[in-house]
Amino acid sequence: MNTVCFVDTTLRDGEQAAGVAFTVEEKVQIARLLDQVGVYQIEAGIPAMGKLETDAIYRILSLDLKARISTWNRATLGDVKASLACGARHLHISAPVSDIHIRYKLKRSRLWVLDSVRRAVSYAREHGCTVTIGAEDASRADMGFLVTFARFAREEGASRLRFADTLGVLDPFITRNKVTRIIQEVGIDVEMHAHNDFGMAVANTLAAYQAGAKYLSTTVSGLGERAGNSSFEEMVRILQEMKGLKIDVDDNKLNELIDYVAVAANRPFYHTKGKKINAGTVPIRIREN
């Protein structure tokens, strides 16, 4: 049995990579392969984006996969209603928690954030949905408010908190300290969502796991916005080979998934640490005594 749960966001954050636009059929096939590989949850998209997105999500939901199928939503009733309309029952509701986003980007207040989340979560739960709450730009948030937000999420009935290093500015030491504090002070399950702007996404995800985060947000081959996200296959191999965890992943299907996403995303094959190694011939000079 897996001791961690992978939450794959290839179909949402992965598609935000420059130049990537999956077709509906590609999204459906990626979801099938993710399920066959053995991921716990598939973040299938953002219903508020429109008909093409909702068509894909509806198709994925109709597959009756073993993996949980979730949607990404802003903390608005409009987003929640769009998710309900396409049949989603696992909703992720995200809100900014850093003052940089709240006050300077949105021109709002912390209280406005909490009120918006409360309304959206209440509406979703009234309609029988399981809800997770995302702390957007958590890495730059005031730690006191982040703890307050996490406690608020738990009290509102969220099953877990997503800690989002939205700009990829953390290092593993700070990541571990922040996640440890949230878990110790609030007692809520944490999901780590890391970006790779400074090449730290995998390291930060590992640090969060070591701090007690049971849920790891990843994408196939680290595909994602800007420099990308934490790589699913790299995290699998690190936990298996370096940490000795039993991760129930079908390796044959994993290779098929990686190759399929590379073609669908128009990304040429490059050295993927969780999959293959390209080895060359290295000349060695033997010293004679």
Coordinates of C-alpha atoms in Angstrom, one line a residue:
M1 CA 0.0 0.0 0.0
N2 CA 1.3 3.5 -0.9
T3 CA 2.4 5.6 2.1
V4 CA 2.1 8.8 0.0
C5 CA -0.6 9.9 -2.4
F6 CA 0.2 11.5 -5.7
V7 CA -2.1 14.2 -6.9
D8 CA -1.4 14.6 -10.6
T9 CA -2.0 18.0 -12.2
T10 CA -0.6 17.4 -15.7
L11 CA -4.0 18.2 -17.2
R12 CA -4.3 21.5 -15.3
D13 CA -0.9 23.0 -14.4
G14 CA 0.9 20.9 -17.0
E15 CA -1.2 22.4 -19.7
Q16 CA -0.2 25.9 -18.6
A17 CA 3.3 25.2 -19.9
A18 CA 4.1 27.5 -22.9
G19 CA 2.9 26.0 -26.2
V20 CA 0.9 23.1 -24.6
A21 CA -2.7 22.6 -25.5
F22 CA -4.0 19.1 -25.2
T23 CA -7.0 18.0 -27.3
V24 CA -10.0 16.4 -25.5
E25 CA -8.9 13.0 -26.8
E26 CA -5.4 13.5 -25.5
K27 CA -6.7 14.5 -22.1
V28 CA -8.9 11.5 -21.9
Q29 CA -6.0 9.2 -22.8
I30 CA -3.6 10.8 -20.3
A31 CA -6.2 10.4 -17.6
R32 CA -6.6 6.7 -18.5
L33 CA -2.8 6.2 -18.4
L34 CA -2.5 8.1 -15.1
D35 CA -5.1 5.8 -13.6
Q36 CA -3.4 2.7 -14.9
V37 CA -0.1 3.8 -13.5
G38 CA -1.7 4.1 -10.1
V39 CA -2.0 7.8 -9.1
Y40 CA -4.3 8.6 -6.2
Q41 CA -5.9 11.7 -7.8
I42 CA -6.1 13.4 -11.2
E43 CA -6.7 17.2 -11.3
A44 CA -8.6 17.2 -14.6
G45 CA -8.9 20.9 -15.3
I46 CA -10.7 24.1 -14.7
P47 CA -14.4 24.0 -15.6
A48 CA -14.7 27.8 -15.5
M49 CA -12.5 28.0 -18.6
G50 CA -15.4 27.0 -20.9
K51 CA -16.9 24.3 -23.0
L52 CA -13.8 22.5 -24.3
E53 CA -12.5 22.1 -20.8
T54 CA -15.8 20.9 -19.4
D55 CA -16.3 18.5 -22.2
A56 CA -12.9 16.9 -21.4
I57 CA -13.7 16.8 -17.7
Y58 CA -17.1 15.2 -18.3
R59 CA -15.5 12.6 -20.5
I60 CA -12.9 11.8 -17.9
L61 CA -15.5 11.5 -15.1
S62 CA -17.5 9.1 -17.3
L63 CA -14.6 6.7 -17.5
D64 CA -15.3 5.6 -13.9
L65 CA -11.6 5.4 -13.1
K66 CA -10.2 4.2 -9.8
A67 CA -8.4 7.5 -9.2
R68 CA -10.2 10.5 -7.7
I69 CA -11.1 13.1 -10.4
S70 CA -10.9 16.7 -9.1
T71 CA -11.3 20.1 -10.6
W72 CA -9.5 23.4 -9.8
N73 CA -11.5 26.4 -8.8
R74 CA -11.1 29.9 -7.6
A75 CA -12.9 30.8 -4.4
T76 CA -16.0 32.0 -6.3
L77 CA -19.6 30.5 -6.6
G78 CA -19.3 30.8 -10.4
D79 CA -16.3 28.4 -10.4
V80 CA -17.9 26.0 -8.0
K81 CA -21.2 25.9 -10.0
A82 CA -19.2 25.2 -13.2
S83 CA -17.6 22.2 -11.5
L84 CA -20.9 20.9 -10.3
A85 CA -22.4 21.3 -13.8
C86 CA -19.9 18.9 -15.3
G87 CA -20.4 16.3 -12.6
A88 CA -17.3 16.9 -10.4
R89 CA -17.6 15.8 -6.8
H90 CA -14.0 16.4 -5.7
L91 CA -13.3 20.2 -5.8
H92 CA -10.1 22.0 -5.1
I93 CA -10.7 25.6 -4.1
S94 CA -7.7 27.9 -4.3
A95 CA -7.2 31.4 -2.8
P96 CA -4.2 33.7 -2.4
V97 CA -2.6 33.9 1.1
S98 CA 0.4 36.2 0.5
D99 CA -0.1 40.0 1.1
I100 CA 1.6 40.5 -2.2
H101 CA -1.3 38.8 -4.0
I102 CA -4.1 39.9 -1.6
R103 CA -3.3 43.6 -1.2
Y104 CA -1.2 44.6 -4.2
K105 CA -2.5 42.3 -6.9
L106 CA -6.2 41.9 -6.0
K107 CA -6.6 45.1 -3.9
R108 CA -8.4 43.1 -1.2
S109 CA -8.0 42.1 2.4
R110 CA -7.2 38.9 4.3
L111 CA -10.8 39.0 5.7
W112 CA -12.1 39.1 2.1
V113 CA -10.1 36.0 1.3
L114 CA -11.5 34.1 4.2
D115 CA -15.1 35.2 3.4
S116 CA -14.7 34.2 -0.2
V117 CA -13.4 30.7 0.7
R118 CA -16.1 30.2 3.3
R119 CA -18.9 30.9 0.7
A120 CA -17.3 28.7 -2.0
V121 CA -16.6 25.8 0.4
S122 CA -20.0 26.0 2.0
Y123 CA -21.7 25.9 -1.3
A124 CA -19.6 22.9 -2.5
R125 CA -20.2 20.9 0.7
E126 CA -23.9 21.6 0.7
H127 CA -24.0 19.9 -2.7
G128 CA -22.2 16.8 -1.4
C129 CA -18.7 17.6 -2.6
T130 CA -15.3 16.7 -1.0
V131 CA -13.2 19.9 -0.8
T132 CA -9.5 20.6 -0.6
I133 CA -8.3 24.1 -0.1
G134 CA -5.3 25.7 -1.8
A135 CA -3.0 28.3 -0.2
E136 CA -1.8 30.1 -3.2
D137 CA 1.6 31.8 -2.9
A138 CA 2.0 30.2 0.5
S139 CA 5.8 30.4 0.3
R140 CA 5.6 34.2 0.5
A141 CA 2.7 34.5 3.0
D142 CA 3.0 35.8 6.5
M143 CA 3.5 32.6 8.5
G144 CA 1.0 33.6 11.2
F145 CA -1.7 34.2 8.6
L146 CA -0.8 31.0 6.8
V147 CA -1.4 29.0 10.1
T148 CA -4.7 30.9 10.6
F149 CA -5.7 30.1 7.0
A150 CA -4.9 26.4 7.5
R151 CA -6.9 26.3 10.7
F152 CA -9.7 28.0 9.0
A153 CA -9.6 25.4 6.2
R154 CA -9.8 22.6 8.7
E155 CA -12.7 24.2 10.5
E156 CA -14.6 24.7 7.2
G157 CA -14.4 21.0 6.5
A158 CA -11.5 20.8 4.0
S159 CA -9.9 17.4 3.8
R160 CA -6.5 18.9 3.3
L161 CA -4.5 22.0 2.6
R162 CA -2.4 22.5 -0.5
F163 CA 0.8 24.4 0.2
A164 CA 1.6 26.1 -3.1
D165 CA 5.1 27.4 -3.7
T166 CA 3.6 29.3 -6.6
L167 CA 6.7 31.1 -7.8
G168 CA 9.2 28.3 -6.9
V169 CA 11.1 30.5 -4.4
L170 CA 11.6 28.0 -1.5
D171 CA 14.5 25.8 -0.6
P172 CA 14.1 22.4 1.1
F173 CA 15.1 23.7 4.6
I174 CA 12.5 26.5 4.6
T175 CA 9.9 24.1 3.1
R176 CA 10.4 21.6 5.8
N177 CA 10.1 24.2 8.5
K178 CA 6.9 25.7 7.1
V179 CA 5.2 22.4 6.5
T180 CA 6.2 21.1 9.9
R181 CA 4.8 24.1 11.6
I182 CA 1.4 23.8 9.8
I183 CA 1.1 20.2 10.7
Q184 CA 2.1 20.6 14.3
E185 CA 0.0 23.7 15.0
V186 CA -3.1 22.8 12.9
G187 CA -3.2 19.1 12.5
I188 CA -4.4 19.2 8.9
D189 CA -3.2 17.0 6.1
V190 CA -0.9 18.8 3.7
E191 CA -0.4 18.5 0.0
M192 CA 2.8 20.0 -1.4
H193 CA 2.6 21.8 -4.8
A194 CA 6.1 23.0 -5.9
H195 CA 7.3 24.9 -8.9
N196 CA 10.8 24.6 -10.4
D197 CA 11.9 28.2 -11.0
F198 CA 15.1 27.6 -9.1
G199 CA 15.4 23.9 -9.8
M200 CA 14.1 23.0 -6.4
A201 CA 10.7 21.5 -7.1
V202 CA 11.6 17.9 -6.5
A203 CA 13.8 18.7 -3.5
N204 CA 11.1 20.8 -2.0
T205 CA 8.5 18.1 -2.5
L206 CA 10.8 15.6 -0.8
A207 CA 11.4 18.0 2.1
A208 CA 7.6 18.4 2.5
Y209 CA 7.1 14.7 2.5
Q210 CA 9.8 14.4 5.2
A211 CA 8.0 17.0 7.2
G212 CA 4.8 15.0 7.1
A213 CA 3.0 15.9 3.9
K214 CA 1.1 12.8 2.8
Y215 CA 0.0 14.2 -0.6
L216 CA 2.4 15.2 -3.3
S217 CA 1.3 17.3 -6.3
T218 CA 3.3 16.4 -9.4
T219 CA 3.1 16.4 -13.2
V220 CA 4.4 14.0 -15.8
S221 CA 8.1 14.9 -16.5
G222 CA 7.6 18.1 -14.5
L223 CA 5.6 19.7 -17.3
G224 CA 4.2 23.0 -16.1
E225 CA 4.0 26.8 -16.1
R226 CA 7.3 28.6 -16.5
A227 CA 10.1 26.3 -15.4
G228 CA 7.7 23.5 -14.6
N229 CA 6.5 21.5 -11.6
S230 CA 7.7 18.6 -9.5
S231 CA 8.2 15.5 -11.7
F232 CA 6.0 12.6 -10.9
E233 CA 8.5 9.9 -12.1
E234 CA 11.4 11.5 -10.3
M235 CA 9.5 11.6 -7.1
V236 CA 8.5 8.0 -7.5
R237 CA 12.1 6.8 -8.0
I238 CA 13.4 8.9 -5.2
L239 CA 10.9 7.5 -2.7
Q240 CA 11.5 4.0 -4.0
E241 CA 15.2 3.9 -4.3
M242 CA 16.5 6.4 -1.8
K243 CA 13.8 6.2 0.9
G244 CA 12.8 2.5 0.5
L245 CA 9.1 3.2 0.2
K246 CA 6.8 0.8 -1.6
I247 CA 5.1 2.8 -4.3
D248 CA 2.5 0.9 -6.2
V249 CA 3.3 2.1 -9.8
D250 CA 3.1 0.1 -13.0
D251 CA 6.5 0.7 -14.6
N252 CA 5.4 -0.3 -18.1
K253 CA 2.5 2.0 -18.0
L254 CA 4.7 4.7 -16.5
N255 CA 7.0 4.6 -19.5
E256 CA 4.0 4.6 -21.9
L257 CA 2.6 7.6 -20.0
I258 CA 5.8 9.6 -20.2
D259 CA 6.2 9.0 -23.9
Y260 CA 2.5 9.8 -24.6
V261 CA 2.7 13.1 -22.7
A262 CA 5.9 14.1 -24.5
V263 CA 4.3 13.7 -27.9
A264 CA 1.0 15.3 -26.9
A265 CA 2.9 18.3 -25.3
N266 CA 5.2 18.5 -28.3
R267 CA 8.2 18.1 -26.0
P268 CA 11.1 16.1 -27.5
F269 CA 12.6 13.3 -25.4
Y270 CA 15.3 14.5 -23.0
H271 CA 17.0 12.7 -20.1
T272 CA 14.3 11.8 -17.7
K273 CA 15.8 10.7 -14.3
G274 CA 12.8 8.6 -13.4
K275 CA 12.7 6.7 -16.6
K276 CA 15.8 6.3 -18.7
I277 CA 19.5 7.0 -18.7
N278 CA 21.4 7.8 -21.9
A279 CA 24.9 6.6 -21.4
G280 CA 27.9 7.4 -23.6
T281 CA 31.4 6.0 -23.9
V282 CA 33.9 7.7 -21.6
P283 CA 37.6 7.2 -22.2
I284 CA 39.5 6.2 -19.1
R285 CA 43.3 6.5 -18.8
I286 CA 44.8 3.8 -16.6
R287 CA 47.9 5.0 -14.8
E288 CA 50.9 2.7 -15.0
N289 CA 53.1 2.4 -12.0

